[in-house]
C-alpha cells in the first residue's frame, strides 16, 4: 500500500467524492427533470462504480497478501514453538540422565566403600591389629623410613 498507517487513501477519497457527486446529480435530476442532469448523474455513478471495482480488486489483493503473511507468520511461530518444546524436552531428558547417572555413581561409590570396609576388616582380622587412618600412617612410615635412612648414612 502506498498510504501511511492510519492515513487517508486517495482512492477512497476519490470514490467518496464521485459517490457524493452522483448523489447530488441524482437529486438535481429528480427535481429539474433535465437530460443534462441525467447524463451527469449517470456518468458520476459509472465512474464511482469503475473506481469501486478497482478498489475492490486492490483490497482483495491486499487482503490475500495479508492472509499469506499471517499464514507464514503462523508457520514460523509454530516452528519456533516446536523447536522450543524440543529443546525443553531435550534439556529435561539430559537432566534426568544426569540425575540417573549421579544416582548410579553414588550407588557404585557406596558399594566400593562397603567393599573397602569389608576388605579392611579382613586385613585387620588377618593382621591381628587395627589400621589407622591411611594418610597419618603413611606419614609416620615415611618419617620412620627417613630416620632409618639418615641413621644408615651416618654410619
Short mmCIF file of N, CA and C in Angstrom, two decimals:
data_model
loop_
_atom_site.label_atom_id
_atom_site.label_comp_id
_atom_site.label_asym_id
_atom_site.label_seq_id
_atom_site.Cartn_x
_atom_site.Cartn_y
_atom_site.Cartn_z
N UNK A 1 0.83 -1.18 0.00
CA UNK A 1 0.00 0.00 0.00
C UNK A 1 0.88 1.24 0.00
N UNK A 2 0.37 2.26 -0.62
CA UNK A 2 1.15 3.48 -0.70
C UNK A 2 0.82 4.46 0.40
N UNK A 3 -0.32 4.32 1.07
CA UNK A 3 -0.67 5.26 2.13
C UNK A 3 -0.01 4.84 3.43
N UNK A 4 0.16 5.81 4.31
CA UNK A 4 0.75 5.54 5.62
C UNK A 4 -0.29 4.88 6.51
N UNK A 5 0.19 4.28 7.60
CA UNK A 5 -0.73 3.67 8.55
C UNK A 5 -1.63 4.74 9.13
N UNK A 6 -2.92 4.52 9.08
CA UNK A 6 -3.87 5.48 9.64
C UNK A 6 -4.13 6.66 8.72
N UNK A 7 -3.45 6.74 7.58
CA UNK A 7 -3.64 7.85 6.65
C UNK A 7 -4.86 7.63 5.79
N UNK A 8 -5.22 8.66 5.00
CA UNK A 8 -6.38 8.58 4.13
C UNK A 8 -5.92 8.09 2.77
N UNK A 9 -6.62 7.10 2.21
CA UNK A 9 -6.30 6.55 0.91
C UNK A 9 -6.89 7.45 -0.17
N UNK A 10 -6.09 7.77 -1.19
CA UNK A 10 -6.52 8.65 -2.28
C UNK A 10 -7.67 8.04 -3.05
N UNK A 11 -7.66 6.72 -3.25
CA UNK A 11 -8.75 6.05 -3.97
C UNK A 11 -10.06 6.14 -3.21
N UNK A 12 -9.98 6.01 -1.89
CA UNK A 12 -11.21 6.12 -1.10
C UNK A 12 -11.78 7.53 -1.16
N UNK A 13 -10.92 8.53 -1.10
CA UNK A 13 -11.38 9.91 -1.18
C UNK A 13 -12.04 10.16 -2.53
N UNK A 14 -11.42 9.66 -3.59
CA UNK A 14 -11.97 9.84 -4.94
C UNK A 14 -13.33 9.14 -5.06
N UNK A 15 -13.44 7.94 -4.49
CA UNK A 15 -14.70 7.21 -4.54
C UNK A 15 -15.79 7.96 -3.78
N UNK A 16 -15.47 8.49 -2.61
CA UNK A 16 -16.45 9.24 -1.82
C UNK A 16 -16.89 10.49 -2.58
N UNK A 17 -15.94 11.17 -3.20
CA UNK A 17 -16.28 12.38 -3.97
C UNK A 17 -17.20 12.02 -5.13
N UNK A 18 -16.87 10.94 -5.86
CA UNK A 18 -17.72 10.56 -7.00
C UNK A 18 -19.10 10.10 -6.55
N UNK A 19 -19.18 9.38 -5.44
CA UNK A 19 -20.50 8.95 -4.94
C UNK A 19 -21.30 10.17 -4.50
N UNK A 20 -20.64 11.10 -3.83
CA UNK A 20 -21.35 12.33 -3.42
C UNK A 20 -21.82 13.10 -4.64
N UNK A 21 -20.96 13.19 -5.66
CA UNK A 21 -21.34 13.88 -6.90
C UNK A 21 -22.50 13.17 -7.58
N UNK A 22 -22.47 11.81 -7.61
CA UNK A 22 -23.57 11.06 -8.22
C UNK A 22 -24.85 11.26 -7.42
N UNK A 23 -24.76 11.30 -6.12
CA UNK A 23 -25.94 11.52 -5.28
C UNK A 23 -26.53 12.91 -5.52
N UNK A 24 -25.66 13.91 -5.54
CA UNK A 24 -26.13 15.29 -5.77
C UNK A 24 -26.72 15.41 -7.17
N UNK A 25 -26.06 14.79 -8.16
CA UNK A 25 -26.57 14.85 -9.54
C UNK A 25 -27.91 14.14 -9.63
N UNK A 26 -28.09 13.03 -8.91
CA UNK A 26 -29.37 12.32 -8.94
C UNK A 26 -30.48 13.16 -8.32
N UNK A 27 -30.19 13.85 -7.24
CA UNK A 27 -31.19 14.71 -6.61
C UNK A 27 -31.55 15.87 -7.54
N UNK A 28 -30.51 16.47 -8.15
CA UNK A 28 -30.76 17.57 -9.09
C UNK A 28 -31.59 17.07 -10.26
N UNK A 29 -31.29 15.86 -10.75
CA UNK A 29 -32.01 15.28 -11.88
C UNK A 29 -33.48 15.07 -11.52
N UNK A 30 -33.75 14.60 -10.31
CA UNK A 30 -35.13 14.36 -9.90
C UNK A 30 -35.94 15.65 -9.84
N UNK A 31 -35.31 16.69 -9.37
CA UNK A 31 -36.06 17.93 -9.19
C UNK A 31 -36.09 18.80 -10.45
N UNK A 32 -35.10 18.70 -11.32
CA UNK A 32 -35.09 19.57 -12.51
C UNK A 32 -35.66 18.88 -13.73
N UNK A 33 -35.64 17.59 -13.77
CA UNK A 33 -36.15 16.82 -14.90
C UNK A 33 -35.48 17.25 -16.21
N UNK A 34 -34.10 17.30 -16.17
CA UNK A 34 -33.38 17.69 -17.38
C UNK A 34 -32.49 16.55 -17.83
N UNK A 35 -32.25 16.52 -19.15
CA UNK A 35 -31.40 15.46 -19.72
C UNK A 35 -29.94 15.66 -19.33
N UNK A 36 -29.47 16.86 -19.22
CA UNK A 36 -28.08 17.13 -18.85
C UNK A 36 -27.78 16.61 -17.45
N UNK A 37 -28.71 16.85 -16.52
CA UNK A 37 -28.51 16.36 -15.15
C UNK A 37 -28.52 14.84 -15.12
N UNK A 38 -29.37 14.21 -15.95
CA UNK A 38 -29.42 12.75 -16.04
C UNK A 38 -28.10 12.20 -16.54
N UNK A 39 -27.53 12.85 -17.57
CA UNK A 39 -26.25 12.39 -18.12
C UNK A 39 -25.13 12.54 -17.08
N UNK A 40 -25.11 13.67 -16.39
CA UNK A 40 -24.06 13.90 -15.38
C UNK A 40 -24.20 12.88 -14.24
N UNK A 41 -25.43 12.63 -13.79
CA UNK A 41 -25.65 11.66 -12.72
C UNK A 41 -25.23 10.27 -13.16
N UNK A 42 -25.57 9.90 -14.39
CA UNK A 42 -25.20 8.59 -14.92
C UNK A 42 -23.68 8.45 -15.03
N UNK A 43 -23.00 9.48 -15.56
CA UNK A 43 -21.54 9.43 -15.67
C UNK A 43 -20.88 9.35 -14.29
N UNK A 44 -21.37 10.13 -13.34
CA UNK A 44 -20.79 10.10 -11.99
C UNK A 44 -20.99 8.73 -11.36
N UNK A 45 -22.15 8.13 -11.53
CA UNK A 45 -22.42 6.79 -10.97
C UNK A 45 -21.54 5.74 -11.63
N UNK A 46 -21.36 5.82 -12.95
CA UNK A 46 -20.50 4.86 -13.65
C UNK A 46 -19.04 5.00 -13.20
N UNK A 47 -18.55 6.22 -13.08
CA UNK A 47 -17.18 6.40 -12.62
C UNK A 47 -17.01 5.91 -11.18
N UNK A 48 -18.00 6.16 -10.37
CA UNK A 48 -17.94 5.65 -8.99
C UNK A 48 -17.89 4.13 -8.98
N UNK A 49 -18.67 3.48 -9.86
CA UNK A 49 -18.66 2.01 -9.94
C UNK A 49 -17.31 1.50 -10.44
N UNK A 50 -16.74 2.16 -11.46
CA UNK A 50 -15.44 1.73 -12.01
C UNK A 50 -14.36 1.86 -10.94
N UNK A 51 -14.32 2.99 -10.27
CA UNK A 51 -13.31 3.17 -9.22
C UNK A 51 -13.56 2.17 -8.09
N UNK A 52 -14.82 1.89 -7.79
CA UNK A 52 -15.15 0.89 -6.78
C UNK A 52 -14.62 -0.48 -7.14
N UNK A 53 -14.74 -0.86 -8.43
CA UNK A 53 -14.20 -2.15 -8.87
C UNK A 53 -12.69 -2.21 -8.68
N UNK A 54 -12.00 -1.12 -9.04
CA UNK A 54 -10.55 -1.10 -8.86
C UNK A 54 -10.17 -1.19 -7.37
N UNK A 55 -10.92 -0.48 -6.54
CA UNK A 55 -10.63 -0.54 -5.11
C UNK A 55 -10.90 -1.92 -4.53
N UNK A 56 -11.98 -2.56 -4.97
CA UNK A 56 -12.28 -3.91 -4.50
C UNK A 56 -11.16 -4.86 -4.91
N UNK A 57 -10.69 -4.75 -6.16
CA UNK A 57 -9.59 -5.60 -6.62
C UNK A 57 -8.33 -5.37 -5.77
N UNK A 58 -8.01 -4.10 -5.53
CA UNK A 58 -6.81 -3.78 -4.75
C UNK A 58 -6.94 -4.29 -3.32
N UNK A 59 -8.11 -4.08 -2.70
CA UNK A 59 -8.29 -4.52 -1.32
C UNK A 59 -8.31 -6.04 -1.20
N UNK A 60 -8.81 -6.71 -2.21
CA UNK A 60 -8.75 -8.19 -2.20
C UNK A 60 -7.31 -8.65 -2.29
N UNK A 61 -6.54 -8.00 -3.16
CA UNK A 61 -5.13 -8.36 -3.30
C UNK A 61 -4.38 -8.10 -1.99
N UNK A 62 -4.66 -6.96 -1.36
CA UNK A 62 -4.03 -6.65 -0.07
C UNK A 62 -4.45 -7.64 1.01
N UNK A 63 -5.73 -8.01 1.00
CA UNK A 63 -6.22 -8.98 2.00
C UNK A 63 -5.57 -10.34 1.78
N UNK A 64 -5.41 -10.74 0.52
CA UNK A 64 -4.76 -12.02 0.23
C UNK A 64 -3.29 -11.99 0.66
N UNK A 65 -2.61 -10.87 0.40
CA UNK A 65 -1.22 -10.75 0.83
C UNK A 65 -1.13 -10.80 2.36
N UNK A 66 -2.06 -10.13 3.03
CA UNK A 66 -2.07 -10.17 4.50
C UNK A 66 -2.36 -11.58 5.00
N UNK A 67 -3.25 -12.30 4.31
CA UNK A 67 -3.57 -13.68 4.70
C UNK A 67 -2.34 -14.57 4.53
N UNK A 68 -1.61 -14.40 3.40
CA UNK A 68 -0.40 -15.19 3.18
C UNK A 68 0.66 -14.86 4.24
N UNK A 69 0.80 -13.57 4.54
CA UNK A 69 1.77 -13.17 5.55
C UNK A 69 1.41 -13.73 6.92
N UNK A 70 0.13 -13.73 7.24
CA UNK A 70 -0.33 -14.31 8.50
C UNK A 70 -0.06 -15.81 8.55
N UNK A 71 -0.32 -16.49 7.43
CA UNK A 71 -0.05 -17.94 7.38
C UNK A 71 1.44 -18.21 7.56
N UNK A 72 2.27 -17.39 6.90
CA UNK A 72 3.71 -17.56 7.02
C UNK A 72 4.16 -17.29 8.46
N UNK A 73 3.64 -16.24 9.05
CA UNK A 73 3.99 -15.92 10.44
C UNK A 73 3.53 -17.03 11.38
N UNK A 74 2.36 -17.59 11.11
CA UNK A 74 1.85 -18.68 11.94
C UNK A 74 2.75 -19.91 11.81
N UNK A 75 3.18 -20.20 10.58
CA UNK A 75 4.09 -21.34 10.39
C UNK A 75 5.40 -21.11 11.13
N UNK A 76 5.94 -19.88 11.03
CA UNK A 76 7.18 -19.58 11.74
C UNK A 76 7.00 -19.71 13.25
N UNK A 77 5.87 -19.22 13.72
CA UNK A 77 5.60 -19.30 15.16
C UNK A 77 5.47 -20.76 15.59
N UNK A 78 4.74 -21.55 14.82
CA UNK A 78 4.59 -22.97 15.16
C UNK A 78 5.93 -23.69 15.15
N UNK A 79 6.77 -23.35 14.15
CA UNK A 79 8.09 -23.98 14.10
C UNK A 79 8.93 -23.56 15.30
N UNK A 80 8.84 -22.30 15.68
CA UNK A 80 9.58 -21.82 16.84
C UNK A 80 9.09 -22.48 18.13
N UNK A 81 7.78 -22.62 18.25
CA UNK A 81 7.22 -23.29 19.43
C UNK A 81 7.66 -24.75 19.47
N UNK A 82 7.64 -25.42 18.31
CA UNK A 82 8.06 -26.82 18.26
C UNK A 82 9.55 -26.95 18.62
N UNK A 83 10.37 -26.01 18.11
CA UNK A 83 11.79 -26.04 18.41
C UNK A 83 12.03 -25.81 19.91
N UNK A 84 11.32 -24.85 20.47
CA UNK A 84 11.46 -24.57 21.90
C UNK A 84 11.01 -25.76 22.73
N UNK A 85 9.93 -26.40 22.32
CA UNK A 85 9.44 -27.58 23.03
C UNK A 85 10.46 -28.72 22.94
N UNK A 86 11.05 -28.89 21.75
CA UNK A 86 12.06 -29.94 21.59
C UNK A 86 13.29 -29.65 22.46
N UNK A 87 13.71 -28.38 22.49
CA UNK A 87 14.84 -28.02 23.34
C UNK A 87 14.53 -28.26 24.81
N UNK A 88 13.32 -27.89 25.23
CA UNK A 88 12.92 -28.09 26.62
C UNK A 88 12.90 -29.58 26.95
N UNK A 89 12.35 -30.38 26.03
CA UNK A 89 12.31 -31.83 26.26
C UNK A 89 13.72 -32.40 26.31
N UNK A 90 14.61 -31.90 25.44
CA UNK A 90 15.99 -32.39 25.44
C UNK A 90 16.69 -32.01 26.74
N UNK A 91 16.45 -30.79 27.23
CA UNK A 91 17.05 -30.39 28.50
C UNK A 91 16.52 -31.24 29.65
N UNK A 92 15.21 -31.50 29.64
CA UNK A 92 14.63 -32.33 30.70
C UNK A 92 15.23 -33.74 30.65
N UNK A 93 15.34 -34.29 29.45
CA UNK A 93 15.89 -35.64 29.31
C UNK A 93 17.35 -35.67 29.75
N UNK A 94 18.12 -34.64 29.37
CA UNK A 94 19.52 -34.58 29.77
C UNK A 94 19.64 -34.47 31.29
N UNK A 95 18.77 -33.67 31.89
CA UNK A 95 18.79 -33.52 33.35
C UNK A 95 18.44 -34.85 34.01
N UNK A 96 17.43 -35.54 33.48
CA UNK A 96 17.05 -36.83 34.05
C UNK A 96 18.19 -37.84 33.90
N UNK A 97 18.87 -37.81 32.74
CA UNK A 97 20.01 -38.72 32.54
C UNK A 97 21.14 -38.39 33.52
N UNK A 98 21.41 -37.08 33.71
CA UNK A 98 22.46 -36.70 34.67
C UNK A 98 22.10 -37.15 36.08
N UNK A 99 20.83 -36.96 36.45
CA UNK A 99 20.41 -37.38 37.79
C UNK A 99 20.51 -38.89 37.94
N UNK A 100 20.11 -39.62 36.90
CA UNK A 100 20.20 -41.08 36.95
C UNK A 100 21.66 -41.52 37.03
N UNK A 101 22.54 -40.87 36.25
CA UNK A 101 23.96 -41.20 36.29
C UNK A 101 24.54 -40.88 37.66
N UNK A 102 24.14 -39.75 38.21
CA UNK A 102 24.63 -39.37 39.54
C UNK A 102 24.18 -40.40 40.59
N UNK A 103 22.94 -40.84 40.48
CA UNK A 103 22.42 -41.85 41.40
C UNK A 103 23.21 -43.15 41.26
N UNK A 104 23.46 -43.55 40.00
CA UNK A 104 24.25 -44.78 39.77
C UNK A 104 25.66 -44.62 40.32
N UNK A 105 26.28 -43.45 40.07
CA UNK A 105 27.63 -43.21 40.58
C UNK A 105 27.66 -43.25 42.10
N UNK A 106 26.66 -42.66 42.72
CA UNK A 106 26.58 -42.67 44.18
C UNK A 106 26.44 -44.09 44.70
N UNK A 107 25.60 -44.88 44.04
CA UNK A 107 25.43 -46.27 44.46
C UNK A 107 26.73 -47.05 44.29
N UNK A 108 27.44 -46.83 43.18
CA UNK A 108 28.71 -47.53 42.95
C UNK A 108 29.72 -47.12 44.02
N UNK A 109 29.79 -45.82 44.33
CA UNK A 109 30.72 -45.38 45.37
C UNK A 109 30.38 -45.98 46.73
N UNK A 110 29.10 -46.06 47.03
CA UNK A 110 28.69 -46.70 48.30
C UNK A 110 29.09 -48.17 48.30
N UNK A 111 28.91 -48.85 47.16
CA UNK A 111 29.33 -50.26 47.06
C UNK A 111 30.83 -50.38 47.27
N UNK A 112 31.59 -49.48 46.66
CA UNK A 112 33.05 -49.51 46.80
C UNK A 112 33.44 -49.28 48.26
N UNK A 113 32.78 -48.32 48.92
CA UNK A 113 33.07 -48.05 50.33
C UNK A 113 32.78 -49.28 51.18
N UNK A 114 31.65 -49.95 50.90
CA UNK A 114 31.33 -51.16 51.66
C UNK A 114 32.37 -52.25 51.41
N UNK A 115 32.77 -52.41 50.16
CA UNK A 115 33.79 -53.42 49.84
C UNK A 115 35.11 -53.09 50.54
N UNK A 116 35.50 -51.80 50.50
CA UNK A 116 36.74 -51.41 51.18
C UNK A 116 36.65 -51.66 52.68
N UNK A 117 35.50 -51.37 53.26
CA UNK A 117 35.33 -51.63 54.70
C UNK A 117 35.44 -53.12 54.98
N UNK A 118 34.86 -53.93 54.10
CA UNK A 118 34.96 -55.39 54.28
C UNK A 118 36.39 -55.87 54.13
N UNK A 119 37.09 -55.35 53.13
CA UNK A 119 38.49 -55.75 52.92
C UNK A 119 39.35 -55.29 54.10
N UNK A 120 39.11 -54.06 54.59
CA UNK A 120 39.86 -53.57 55.75
C UNK A 120 39.61 -54.46 56.96
N UNK A 121 38.36 -54.84 57.15
CA UNK A 121 38.04 -55.71 58.29
C UNK A 121 38.76 -57.05 58.15
N UNK A 122 38.80 -57.59 56.93
CA UNK A 122 39.51 -58.86 56.73
C UNK A 122 41.00 -58.69 56.99
N UNK A 123 41.59 -57.58 56.49
CA UNK A 123 43.02 -57.34 56.72
C UNK A 123 43.32 -57.17 58.20
N UNK A 124 42.46 -56.42 58.90
CA UNK A 124 42.67 -56.24 60.34
C UNK A 124 42.56 -57.57 61.06
N UNK A 125 41.63 -58.41 60.61
CA UNK A 125 41.45 -59.73 61.23
C UNK A 125 42.67 -60.60 60.95
N UNK A 126 43.17 -60.57 59.71
CA UNK A 126 44.33 -61.39 59.36
C UNK A 126 45.61 -60.87 60.02
N UNK A 127 45.76 -59.55 60.07
CA UNK A 127 46.99 -58.97 60.64
C UNK A 127 46.94 -58.95 62.16
N UNK A 128 45.77 -59.00 62.72
CA UNK A 128 45.64 -59.00 64.17
C UNK A 128 45.82 -57.62 64.77
N UNK A 129 45.71 -56.59 64.00
CA UNK A 129 45.80 -55.22 64.52
C UNK A 129 44.86 -54.33 63.73
N UNK A 130 44.59 -53.16 64.30
CA UNK A 130 43.71 -52.22 63.62
C UNK A 130 44.55 -51.23 62.82
N UNK A 131 44.10 -50.96 61.61
CA UNK A 131 44.79 -49.98 60.78
C UNK A 131 44.21 -48.60 61.07
N UNK A 132 45.13 -47.63 61.15
CA UNK A 132 44.69 -46.27 61.40
C UNK A 132 44.37 -45.59 60.07
N UNK A 133 44.00 -44.34 60.20
CA UNK A 133 43.70 -43.54 59.02
C UNK A 133 44.93 -43.52 58.13
N UNK A 134 44.80 -43.87 56.87
CA UNK A 134 45.92 -44.10 55.98
C UNK A 134 46.89 -42.94 55.86
N UNK A 135 46.45 -41.71 55.64
CA UNK A 135 47.44 -40.66 55.45
C UNK A 135 48.35 -40.48 56.66
N UNK A 136 47.82 -40.56 57.86
CA UNK A 136 48.67 -40.42 59.06
C UNK A 136 49.64 -41.60 59.14
N UNK A 137 49.15 -42.79 58.85
CA UNK A 137 50.02 -43.97 58.90
C UNK A 137 51.10 -43.87 57.83
N UNK A 138 50.77 -43.41 56.68
CA UNK A 138 51.76 -43.28 55.62
C UNK A 138 52.81 -42.24 55.99
N UNK A 139 52.39 -41.14 56.60
CA UNK A 139 53.35 -40.12 57.01
C UNK A 139 54.28 -40.66 58.09
N UNK A 140 53.71 -41.41 59.02
CA UNK A 140 54.55 -41.96 60.10
C UNK A 140 55.56 -42.94 59.52
N UNK A 141 55.11 -43.76 58.60
CA UNK A 141 56.03 -44.72 58.00
C UNK A 141 57.08 -44.00 57.17
N UNK A 142 56.68 -42.96 56.47
CA UNK A 142 57.65 -42.20 55.67
C UNK A 142 58.67 -41.52 56.59
N UNK A 143 58.20 -40.99 57.71
CA UNK A 143 59.11 -40.35 58.66
C UNK A 143 60.08 -41.40 59.21
N UNK A 144 59.58 -42.58 59.50
CA UNK A 144 60.42 -43.66 60.03
C UNK A 144 61.45 -44.09 59.00
N UNK A 145 61.03 -44.14 57.74
CA UNK A 145 61.98 -44.52 56.68
C UNK A 145 63.08 -43.48 56.58
N UNK A 146 62.72 -42.18 56.64
CA UNK A 146 63.74 -41.12 56.58
C UNK A 146 64.70 -41.22 57.78
N UNK A 147 64.17 -41.54 58.93
CA UNK A 147 65.03 -41.69 60.10
C UNK A 147 66.00 -42.85 59.91
N UNK A 148 65.49 -43.94 59.38
CA UNK A 148 66.35 -45.10 59.14
C UNK A 148 67.41 -44.77 58.09
N UNK A 149 67.03 -44.03 57.07
CA UNK A 149 68.00 -43.67 56.03
C UNK A 149 69.07 -42.73 56.58
N UNK A 150 68.65 -41.81 57.42
CA UNK A 150 69.64 -40.88 57.99
C UNK A 150 70.60 -41.62 58.94
N UNK A 151 70.07 -42.62 59.67
CA UNK A 151 70.93 -43.40 60.56
C UNK A 151 71.89 -44.22 59.72
N UNK A 152 71.42 -44.78 58.64
CA UNK A 152 72.27 -45.60 57.79
C UNK A 152 73.34 -44.75 57.11
N UNK A 153 73.03 -43.55 56.75
CA UNK A 153 74.00 -42.68 56.09
C UNK A 153 75.07 -42.20 57.09
N UNK A 154 74.68 -42.05 58.35
CA UNK A 154 75.63 -41.59 59.37
C UNK A 154 76.65 -42.67 59.69
N UNK A 155 76.30 -43.90 59.53
CA UNK A 155 77.22 -44.99 59.89
C UNK A 155 78.20 -45.19 58.84
#
